[in-house]
Short mmCIF file of C-alpha atoms and ligand atoms in Angstrom, two decimals:
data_model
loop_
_atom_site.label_atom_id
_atom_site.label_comp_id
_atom_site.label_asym_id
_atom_site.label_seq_id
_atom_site.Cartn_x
_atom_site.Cartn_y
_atom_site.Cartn_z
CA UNK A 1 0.00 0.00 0.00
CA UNK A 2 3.15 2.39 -0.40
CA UNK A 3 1.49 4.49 -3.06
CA UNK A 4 -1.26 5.28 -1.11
CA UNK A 5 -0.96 9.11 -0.48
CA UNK A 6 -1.47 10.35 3.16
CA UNK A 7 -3.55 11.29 5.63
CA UNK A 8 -2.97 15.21 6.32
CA UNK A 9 -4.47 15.16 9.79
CA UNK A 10 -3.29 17.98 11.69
CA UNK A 11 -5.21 17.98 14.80
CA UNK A 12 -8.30 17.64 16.69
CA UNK A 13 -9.98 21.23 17.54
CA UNK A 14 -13.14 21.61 19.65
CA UNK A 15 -16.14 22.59 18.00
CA UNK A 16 -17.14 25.00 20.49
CA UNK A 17 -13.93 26.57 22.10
CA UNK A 18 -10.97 26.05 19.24
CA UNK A 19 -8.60 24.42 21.81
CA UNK A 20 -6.46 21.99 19.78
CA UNK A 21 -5.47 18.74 20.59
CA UNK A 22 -3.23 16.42 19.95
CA UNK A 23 -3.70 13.19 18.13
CA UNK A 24 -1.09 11.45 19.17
CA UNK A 25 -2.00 10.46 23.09
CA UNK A 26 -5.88 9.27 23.90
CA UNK A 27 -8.43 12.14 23.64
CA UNK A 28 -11.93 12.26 24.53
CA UNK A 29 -13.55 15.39 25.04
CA UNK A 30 -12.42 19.27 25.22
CA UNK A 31 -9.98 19.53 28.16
CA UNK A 32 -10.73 23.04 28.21
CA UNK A 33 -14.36 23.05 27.76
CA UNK A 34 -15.49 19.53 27.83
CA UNK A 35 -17.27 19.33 24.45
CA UNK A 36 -17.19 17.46 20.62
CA UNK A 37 -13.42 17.51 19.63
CA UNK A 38 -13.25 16.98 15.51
CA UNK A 39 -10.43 16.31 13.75
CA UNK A 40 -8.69 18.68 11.79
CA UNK A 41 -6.67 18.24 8.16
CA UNK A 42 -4.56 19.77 5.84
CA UNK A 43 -7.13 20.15 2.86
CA UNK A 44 -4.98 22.25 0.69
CA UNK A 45 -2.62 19.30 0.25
CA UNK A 46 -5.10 16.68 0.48
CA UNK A 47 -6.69 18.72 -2.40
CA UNK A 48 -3.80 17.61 -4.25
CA UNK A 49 -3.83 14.20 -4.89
CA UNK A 50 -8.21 14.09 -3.72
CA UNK A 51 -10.33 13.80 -6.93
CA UNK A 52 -12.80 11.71 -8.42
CA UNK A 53 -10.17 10.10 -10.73
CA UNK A 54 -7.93 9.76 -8.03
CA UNK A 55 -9.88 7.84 -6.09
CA UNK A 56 -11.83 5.59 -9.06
CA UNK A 57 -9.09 3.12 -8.96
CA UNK A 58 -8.52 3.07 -4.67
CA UNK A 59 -10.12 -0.01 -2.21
CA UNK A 60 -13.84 0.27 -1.84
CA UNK A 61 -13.94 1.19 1.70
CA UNK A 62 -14.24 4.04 3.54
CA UNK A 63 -10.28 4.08 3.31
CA UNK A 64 -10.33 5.15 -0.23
CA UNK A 65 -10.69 8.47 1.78
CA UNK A 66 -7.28 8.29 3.18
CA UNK A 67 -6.42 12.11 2.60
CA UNK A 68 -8.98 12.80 4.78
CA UNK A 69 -8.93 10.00 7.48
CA UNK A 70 -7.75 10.18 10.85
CA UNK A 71 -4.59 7.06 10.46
CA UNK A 72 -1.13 8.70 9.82
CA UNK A 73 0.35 5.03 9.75
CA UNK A 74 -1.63 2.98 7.18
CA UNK A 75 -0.65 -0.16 8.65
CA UNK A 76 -2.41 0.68 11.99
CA UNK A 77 -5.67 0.27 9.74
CA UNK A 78 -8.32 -2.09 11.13
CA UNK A 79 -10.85 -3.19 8.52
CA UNK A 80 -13.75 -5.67 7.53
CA UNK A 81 -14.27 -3.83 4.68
CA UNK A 82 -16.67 -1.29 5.52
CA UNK A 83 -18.27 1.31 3.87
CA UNK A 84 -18.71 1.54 -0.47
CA UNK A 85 -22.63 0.24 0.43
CA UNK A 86 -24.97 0.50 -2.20
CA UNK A 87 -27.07 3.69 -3.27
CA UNK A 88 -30.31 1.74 -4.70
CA UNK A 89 -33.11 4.19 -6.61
CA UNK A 90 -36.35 2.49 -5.18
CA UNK A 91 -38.49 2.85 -8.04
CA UNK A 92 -41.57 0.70 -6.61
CA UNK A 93 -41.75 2.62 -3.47
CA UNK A 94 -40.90 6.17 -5.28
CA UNK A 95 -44.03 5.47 -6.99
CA UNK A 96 -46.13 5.07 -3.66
CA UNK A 97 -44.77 8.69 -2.72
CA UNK A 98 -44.64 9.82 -5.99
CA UNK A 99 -41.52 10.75 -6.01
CA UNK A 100 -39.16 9.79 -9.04
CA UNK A 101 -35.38 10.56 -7.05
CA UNK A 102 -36.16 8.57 -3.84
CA UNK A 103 -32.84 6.46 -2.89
CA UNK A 104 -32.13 4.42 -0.04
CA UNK A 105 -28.31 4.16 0.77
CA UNK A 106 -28.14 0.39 2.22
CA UNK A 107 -25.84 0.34 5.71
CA UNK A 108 -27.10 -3.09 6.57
CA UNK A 109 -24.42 -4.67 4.09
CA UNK A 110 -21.85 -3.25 6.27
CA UNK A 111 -19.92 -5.71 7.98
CA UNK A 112 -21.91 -6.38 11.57
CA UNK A 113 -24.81 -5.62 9.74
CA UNK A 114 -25.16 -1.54 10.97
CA UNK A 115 -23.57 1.63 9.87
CA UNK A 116 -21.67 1.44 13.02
CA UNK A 117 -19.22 -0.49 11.24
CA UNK A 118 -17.25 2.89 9.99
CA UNK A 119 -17.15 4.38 13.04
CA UNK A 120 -15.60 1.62 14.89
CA UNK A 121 -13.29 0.92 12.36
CA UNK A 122 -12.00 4.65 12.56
CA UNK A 123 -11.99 3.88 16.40
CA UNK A 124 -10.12 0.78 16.64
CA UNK A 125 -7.55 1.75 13.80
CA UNK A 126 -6.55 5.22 15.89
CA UNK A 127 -6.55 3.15 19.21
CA UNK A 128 -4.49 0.64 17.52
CA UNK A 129 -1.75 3.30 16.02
CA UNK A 130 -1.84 5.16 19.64
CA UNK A 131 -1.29 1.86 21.47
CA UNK A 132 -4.23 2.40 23.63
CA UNK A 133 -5.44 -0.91 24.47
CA UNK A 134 -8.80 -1.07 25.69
CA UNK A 135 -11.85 0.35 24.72
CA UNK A 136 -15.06 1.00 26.44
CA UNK A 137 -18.80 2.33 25.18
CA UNK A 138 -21.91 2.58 26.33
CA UNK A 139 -24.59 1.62 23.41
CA UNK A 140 -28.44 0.91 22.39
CA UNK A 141 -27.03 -2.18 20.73
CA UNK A 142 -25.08 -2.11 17.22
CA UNK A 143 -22.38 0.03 18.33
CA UNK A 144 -21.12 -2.83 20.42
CA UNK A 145 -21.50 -5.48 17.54
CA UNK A 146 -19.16 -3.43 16.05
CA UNK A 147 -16.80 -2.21 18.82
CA UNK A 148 -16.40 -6.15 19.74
CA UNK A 149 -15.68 -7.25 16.22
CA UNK A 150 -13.12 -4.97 15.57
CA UNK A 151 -11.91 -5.18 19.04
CA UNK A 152 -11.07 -9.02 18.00
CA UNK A 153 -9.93 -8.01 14.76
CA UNK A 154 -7.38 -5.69 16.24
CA UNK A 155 -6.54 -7.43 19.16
CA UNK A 156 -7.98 -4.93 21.57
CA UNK A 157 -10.06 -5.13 24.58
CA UNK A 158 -13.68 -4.24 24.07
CA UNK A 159 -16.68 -3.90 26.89
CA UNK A 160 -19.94 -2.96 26.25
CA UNK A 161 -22.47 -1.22 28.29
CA UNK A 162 -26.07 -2.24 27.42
CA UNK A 163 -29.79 -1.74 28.30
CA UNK A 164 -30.77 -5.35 29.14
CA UNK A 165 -33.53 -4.94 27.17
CA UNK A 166 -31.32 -4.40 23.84
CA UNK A 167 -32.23 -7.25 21.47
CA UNK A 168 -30.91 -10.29 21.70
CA UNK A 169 -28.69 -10.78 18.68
CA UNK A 170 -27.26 -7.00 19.48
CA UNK A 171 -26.17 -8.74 23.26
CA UNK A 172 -25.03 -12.34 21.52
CA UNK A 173 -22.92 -10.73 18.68
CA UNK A 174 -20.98 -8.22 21.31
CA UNK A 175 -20.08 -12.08 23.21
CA UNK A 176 -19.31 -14.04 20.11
CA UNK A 177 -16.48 -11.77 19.15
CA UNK A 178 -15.25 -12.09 22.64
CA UNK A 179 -15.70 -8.36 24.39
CA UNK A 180 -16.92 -7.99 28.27
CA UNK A 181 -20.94 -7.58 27.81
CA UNK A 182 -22.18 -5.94 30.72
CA UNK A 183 -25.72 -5.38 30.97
CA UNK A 184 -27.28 -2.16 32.55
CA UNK A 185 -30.96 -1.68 33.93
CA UNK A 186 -31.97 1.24 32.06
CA UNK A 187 -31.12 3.13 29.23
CA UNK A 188 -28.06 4.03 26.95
CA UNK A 189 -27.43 6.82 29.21
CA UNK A 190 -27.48 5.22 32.26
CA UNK A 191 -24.67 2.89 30.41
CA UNK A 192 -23.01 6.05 29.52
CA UNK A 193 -23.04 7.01 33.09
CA UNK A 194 -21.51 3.29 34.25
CA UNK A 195 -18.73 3.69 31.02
CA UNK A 196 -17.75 6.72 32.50
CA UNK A 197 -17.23 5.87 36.05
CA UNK A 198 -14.97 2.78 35.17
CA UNK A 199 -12.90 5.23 32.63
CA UNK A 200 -12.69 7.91 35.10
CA UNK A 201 -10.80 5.37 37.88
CA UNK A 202 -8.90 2.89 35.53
CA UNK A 203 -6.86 3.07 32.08
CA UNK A 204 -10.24 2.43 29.86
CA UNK A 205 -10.45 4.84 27.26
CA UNK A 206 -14.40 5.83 26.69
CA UNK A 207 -15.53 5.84 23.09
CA UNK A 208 -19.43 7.02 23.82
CA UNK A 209 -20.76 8.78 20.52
CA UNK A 210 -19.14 11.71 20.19
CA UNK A 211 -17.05 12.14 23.53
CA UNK A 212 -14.34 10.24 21.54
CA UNK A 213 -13.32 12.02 17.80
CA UNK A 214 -12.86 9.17 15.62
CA UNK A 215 -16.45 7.62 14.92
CA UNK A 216 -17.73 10.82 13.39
CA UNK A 217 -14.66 10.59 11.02
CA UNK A 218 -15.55 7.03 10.24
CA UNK A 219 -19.42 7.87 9.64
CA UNK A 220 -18.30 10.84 7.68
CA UNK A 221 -17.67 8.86 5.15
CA UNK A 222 -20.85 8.43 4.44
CA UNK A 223 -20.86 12.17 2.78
CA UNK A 224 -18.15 11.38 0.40
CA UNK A 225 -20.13 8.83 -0.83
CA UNK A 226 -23.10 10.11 -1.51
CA UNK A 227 -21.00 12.60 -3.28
CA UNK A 228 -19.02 10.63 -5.20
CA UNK A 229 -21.92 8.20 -5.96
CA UNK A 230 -24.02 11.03 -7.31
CA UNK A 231 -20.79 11.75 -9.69
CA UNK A 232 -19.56 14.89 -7.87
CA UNK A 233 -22.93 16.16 -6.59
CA UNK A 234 -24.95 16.01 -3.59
CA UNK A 235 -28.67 15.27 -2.98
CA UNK A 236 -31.41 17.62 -2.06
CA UNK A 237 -32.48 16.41 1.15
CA UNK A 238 -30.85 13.32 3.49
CA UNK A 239 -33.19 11.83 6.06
CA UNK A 240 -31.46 10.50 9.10
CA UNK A 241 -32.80 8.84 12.13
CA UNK A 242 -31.06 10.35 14.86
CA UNK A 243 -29.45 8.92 17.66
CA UNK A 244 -26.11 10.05 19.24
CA UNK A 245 -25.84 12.42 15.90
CA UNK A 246 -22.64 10.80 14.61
CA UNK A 247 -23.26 10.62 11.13
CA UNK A 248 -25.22 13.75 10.60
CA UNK A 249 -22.56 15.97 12.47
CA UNK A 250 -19.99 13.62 9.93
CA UNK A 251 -22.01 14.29 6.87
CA UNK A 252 -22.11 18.02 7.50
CA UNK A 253 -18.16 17.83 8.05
CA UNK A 254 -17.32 15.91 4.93
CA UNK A 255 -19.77 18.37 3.29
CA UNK A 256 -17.53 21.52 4.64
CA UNK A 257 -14.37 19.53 3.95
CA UNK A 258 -15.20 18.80 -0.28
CA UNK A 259 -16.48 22.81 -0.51
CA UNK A 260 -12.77 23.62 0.88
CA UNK A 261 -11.24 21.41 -0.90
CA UNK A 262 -12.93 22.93 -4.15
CA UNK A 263 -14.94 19.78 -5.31
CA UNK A 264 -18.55 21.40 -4.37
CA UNK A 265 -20.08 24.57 -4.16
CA UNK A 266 -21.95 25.88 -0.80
CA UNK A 267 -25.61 24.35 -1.48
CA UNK A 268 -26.20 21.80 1.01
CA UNK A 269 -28.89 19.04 0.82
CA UNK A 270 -31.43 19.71 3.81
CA UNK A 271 -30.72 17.77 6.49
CA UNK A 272 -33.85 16.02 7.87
CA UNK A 273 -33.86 14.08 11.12
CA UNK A 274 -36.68 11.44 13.00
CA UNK A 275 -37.18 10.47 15.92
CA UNK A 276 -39.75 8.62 17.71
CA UNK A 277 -42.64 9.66 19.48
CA UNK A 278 -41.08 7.79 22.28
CA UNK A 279 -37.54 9.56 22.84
CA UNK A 280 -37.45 12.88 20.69
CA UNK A 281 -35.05 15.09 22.71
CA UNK A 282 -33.72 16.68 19.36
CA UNK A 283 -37.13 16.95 17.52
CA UNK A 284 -38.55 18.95 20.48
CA UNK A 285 -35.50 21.45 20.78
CA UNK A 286 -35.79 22.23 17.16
CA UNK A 287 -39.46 23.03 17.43
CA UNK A 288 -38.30 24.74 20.12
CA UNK A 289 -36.00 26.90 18.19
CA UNK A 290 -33.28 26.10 21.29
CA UNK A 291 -29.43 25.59 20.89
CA UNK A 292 -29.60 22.45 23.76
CA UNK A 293 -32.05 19.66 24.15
CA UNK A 294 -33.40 18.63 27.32
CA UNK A 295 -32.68 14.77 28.56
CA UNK A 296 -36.09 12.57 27.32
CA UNK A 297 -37.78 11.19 30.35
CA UNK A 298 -38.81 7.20 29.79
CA UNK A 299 -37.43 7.37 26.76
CA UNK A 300 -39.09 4.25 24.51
CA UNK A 301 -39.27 2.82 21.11
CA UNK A 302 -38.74 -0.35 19.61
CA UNK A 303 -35.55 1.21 16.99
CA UNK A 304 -32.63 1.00 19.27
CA UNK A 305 -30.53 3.57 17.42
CA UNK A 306 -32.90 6.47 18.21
CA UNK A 307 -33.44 5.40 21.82
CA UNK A 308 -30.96 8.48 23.19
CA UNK A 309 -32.55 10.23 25.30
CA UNK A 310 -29.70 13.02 25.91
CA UNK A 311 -27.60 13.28 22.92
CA UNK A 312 -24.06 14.43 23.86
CA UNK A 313 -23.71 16.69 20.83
CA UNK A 314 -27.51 18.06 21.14
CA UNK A 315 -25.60 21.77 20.14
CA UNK A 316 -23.85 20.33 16.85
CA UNK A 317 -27.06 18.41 15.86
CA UNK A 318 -29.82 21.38 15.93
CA UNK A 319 -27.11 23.77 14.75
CA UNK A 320 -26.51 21.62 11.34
CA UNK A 321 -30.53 21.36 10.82
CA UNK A 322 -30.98 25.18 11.11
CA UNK A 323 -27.70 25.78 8.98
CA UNK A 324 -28.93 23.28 6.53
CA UNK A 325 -32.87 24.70 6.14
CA UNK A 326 -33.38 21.04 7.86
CA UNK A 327 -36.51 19.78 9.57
CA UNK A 328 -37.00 17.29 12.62
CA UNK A 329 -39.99 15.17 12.69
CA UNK A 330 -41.66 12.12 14.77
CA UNK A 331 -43.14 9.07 13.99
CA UNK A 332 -44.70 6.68 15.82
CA UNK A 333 -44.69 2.45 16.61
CA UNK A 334 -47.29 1.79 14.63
CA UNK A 335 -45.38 3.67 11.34
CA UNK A 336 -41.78 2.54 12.19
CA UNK A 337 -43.03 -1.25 12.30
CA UNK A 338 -44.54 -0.88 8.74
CA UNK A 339 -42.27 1.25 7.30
CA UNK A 340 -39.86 -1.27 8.21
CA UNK A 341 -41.78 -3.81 6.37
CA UNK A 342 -42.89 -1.97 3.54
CA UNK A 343 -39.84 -0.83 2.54
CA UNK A 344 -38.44 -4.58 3.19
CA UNK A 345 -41.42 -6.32 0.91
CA UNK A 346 -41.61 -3.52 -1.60
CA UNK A 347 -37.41 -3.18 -2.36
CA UNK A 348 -36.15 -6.51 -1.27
CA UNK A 349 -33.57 -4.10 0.88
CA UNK A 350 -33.50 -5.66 4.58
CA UNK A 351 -35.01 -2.56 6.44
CA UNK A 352 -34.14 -2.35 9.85
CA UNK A 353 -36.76 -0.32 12.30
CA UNK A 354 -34.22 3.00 12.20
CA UNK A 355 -35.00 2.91 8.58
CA UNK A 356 -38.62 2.19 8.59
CA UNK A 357 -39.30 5.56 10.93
CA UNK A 358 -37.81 7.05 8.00
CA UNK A 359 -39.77 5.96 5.19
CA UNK A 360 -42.88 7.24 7.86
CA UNK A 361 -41.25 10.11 7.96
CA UNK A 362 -41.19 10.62 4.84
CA UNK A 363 -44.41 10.21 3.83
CA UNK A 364 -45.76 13.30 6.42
CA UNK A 365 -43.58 15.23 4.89
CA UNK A 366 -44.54 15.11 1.60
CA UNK A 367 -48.01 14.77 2.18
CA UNK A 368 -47.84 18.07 4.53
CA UNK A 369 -45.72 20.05 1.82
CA UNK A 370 -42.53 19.79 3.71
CA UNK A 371 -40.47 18.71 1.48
CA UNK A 372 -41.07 18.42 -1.82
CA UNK A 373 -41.73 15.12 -4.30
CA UNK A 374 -39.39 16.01 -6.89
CA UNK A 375 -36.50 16.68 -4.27
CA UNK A 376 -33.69 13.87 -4.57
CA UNK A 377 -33.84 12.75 -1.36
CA UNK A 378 -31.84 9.62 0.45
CA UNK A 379 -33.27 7.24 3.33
CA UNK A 380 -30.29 5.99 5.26
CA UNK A 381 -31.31 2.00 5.74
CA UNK A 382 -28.90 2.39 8.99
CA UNK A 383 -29.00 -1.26 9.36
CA UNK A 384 -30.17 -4.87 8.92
CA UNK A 385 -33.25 -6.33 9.44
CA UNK A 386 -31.93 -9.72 10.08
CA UNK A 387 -30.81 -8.18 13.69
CA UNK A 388 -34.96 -7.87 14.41
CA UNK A 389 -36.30 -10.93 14.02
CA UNK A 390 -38.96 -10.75 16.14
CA UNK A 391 -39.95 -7.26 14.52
CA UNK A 392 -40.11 -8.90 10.86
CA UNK A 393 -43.47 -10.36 10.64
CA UNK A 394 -46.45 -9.24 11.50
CA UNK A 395 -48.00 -11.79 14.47
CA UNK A 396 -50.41 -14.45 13.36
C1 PLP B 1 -26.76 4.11 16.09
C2 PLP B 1 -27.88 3.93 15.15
C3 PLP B 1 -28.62 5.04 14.69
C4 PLP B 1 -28.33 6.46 15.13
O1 PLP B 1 -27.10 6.91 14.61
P1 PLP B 1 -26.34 8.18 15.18
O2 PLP B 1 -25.33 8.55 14.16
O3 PLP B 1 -25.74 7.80 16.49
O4 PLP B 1 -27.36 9.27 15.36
C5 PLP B 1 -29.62 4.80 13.77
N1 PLP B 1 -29.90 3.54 13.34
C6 PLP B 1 -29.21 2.47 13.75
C7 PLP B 1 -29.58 1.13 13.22
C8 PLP B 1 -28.18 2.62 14.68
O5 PLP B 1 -27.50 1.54 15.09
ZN1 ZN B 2 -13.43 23.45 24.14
#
């Protein structure tokens, strides 16, 4: 791999204060302020050797991005292959909107069956080059899948906060690939809270959603994507179910990062995020019209990923849907169960319940005016439906 070109990572800076960081020793959060750090590049020299051409003929993974990825050392790289998932036009269920540019982006063919895949693999890689050893994150269920299986792929030490009441195949998977599974009574943020104390008196490093940089780099990918898969332009609208924020606060940064680097202009698709009636901490706030979010009390839904009931990086998240002429919007059981379904039957693309809220979504907001039918607009299928069994079929 000696003619790949390099990363030109020059930092990590925090999003709200500007303190920099170093990259070389374990970081988590702001040590000046406490909040998101993000990494920082060199896109003026990335910009020379980053093009479409460049990268036709590079691995199809989301380390075809190397420029712009977080590894200085290419060897420290820690892969299953994720990322490159398929943009499918869903013609069929276009039609039942009518809407002609409806595409679902399919994250349940990454490898542990959920997005979560490229953020853990940006994780594990950094940990691995940094020599930190053991890794530790609370989670709603598919960030540990993936935390543990490229915890045994790297030879690190994973463990896993969980609700108990995460499904089943989320709490096997995190034990077949041999991390510590420990099971909390309550919700992702009471895990959080359990992470944290065991970080706080020990030498585990915590890698909750955002209060660790790397796994919005990995999910960031995502944007180039979309970019490069739409040959150099962007959609009009991305819908996102939102959980911790990762990938929306990633998108927006990739976004930024191919406008500096001169391969877009500044039009930005709108950013559209749903929640569940159940836990909607970020859908209130920007109905609102507030910079925070206040924690979700009894959070509940059946989709996992959205069941976050106090997003870390609440401040990034509402500030990219008001920079972005976004909307936030919530759907309830009833909708995410047969949007899950419909989309499943009608494509033949495994929906997973994150990706059936959007598909409800979607249709309020078309049939309200909200956004419009002949908008391109992307569904992020954020995982498999082969993790829900039980959620599949209807009863009989
Ligand atoms: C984690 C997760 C989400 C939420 O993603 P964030 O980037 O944390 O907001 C959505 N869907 C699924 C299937 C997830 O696992
Ligand atoms: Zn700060």
């Amino acid at each position: 791999m000696s003619q790949q070109p390099t990363s030109t990572l020059l930092y990590l800076e925090c999003s709200i204060c500007g303190e920099r960081h170093d990259d070389r020793i374990p970081q988590t959060t702001c040590t000046a302020c406490g909040r998101v750090l993000l990494a920082r590049y060199d896109l003026e020299a990335a910009q020379r050797t980053f093009s479409r051409e460049s990268l036709a003929g590079r691995v199809a993974s989301i380390w075809r991005y190397w420029e712009v990825m977080p590894i200085r050392d290419c060897a420290s790289v820690v892969t299953l292959g994720e990322g490159m998932t398929p943009l499918l036009l869903t013609e069929r269920l276009g039609k039942t909107l009518g809407m002609e540019q409806l595409f679902i982006k399919d994250e349940g063919s990454n490898p542990t069956g959920s997005f979560k895949a490229r953020g853990l693999a940006a994780t594990a890689s950094k940990a691995v080059e940094i020599g930190t050893r053991k890794l530790a994150l609370p989670t709603a269920g598919n960030a540990g899948g993936a935390a543990a299986a490229y915890g045994a792929r790297g030879g690190l030490e994973i463990y896993v906060a969980m609700p108990a009441d995460a499904p089943r195949t989320m709490k096997d998977e995190v034990r077949a690939y041999g991390a510590t599974l420990d099971l909390v009574d309550g919700l992702i943020s009471d895990a959080g809270k359990r992470v944290a104390a065991l970080c706080r008196d020990s030498d585990w490093l915590d890698i909750a959603t955002l209060k660790e940089p790397y796994r919005a780099e990995g999910k960031k990918t995502m944007g180039y994507e979309l970019w490069e898969q739409f040959d150099g332009e962007l959609p009009d609208a991305i819908l996102y179910p939102i959980g911790g924020g990762t990938g929306l606060v990633g998108m927006w940064k990739a976004f930024d990062e191919l406008e500096t680097m001169g391969l877009i202009d500044s039009r930005r698709p709108r950013m559209i995020v749903v929640q569940a009636t159940g836990c909607a901490p970020i859908v209130r706030a920007f109905e609102a019209g507030a910079t925070r979010a206040e924690p979700w009390v009894d959070a509940a839904t059946l989709a996992p990923g959205i069941r976050v009931p106090t997003p870390f990086a609440d401040d990034l998240i509402l500030d990219v849907l008001r920079q972005s002429d976004g909307d936030a919007i919530t759907v309830d059981e009833d909708a995410i169960l047969a949007g899950m379904r419909e989309i499943t039957a009608t494509e033949g693309i495994d929906a997973c319940p994150e990706g059936g809220a959007l598909l409800a979504g979607l249709r309020e907001l078309v049939a309200s005016g909200r956004l419009d039918r002949s908008a391109r607009t992307i569904l992020f299928n954020t995982g498999s439906g082969l993790k829900h069994p039980e959620l599949r079929l209807e009863e009989d």
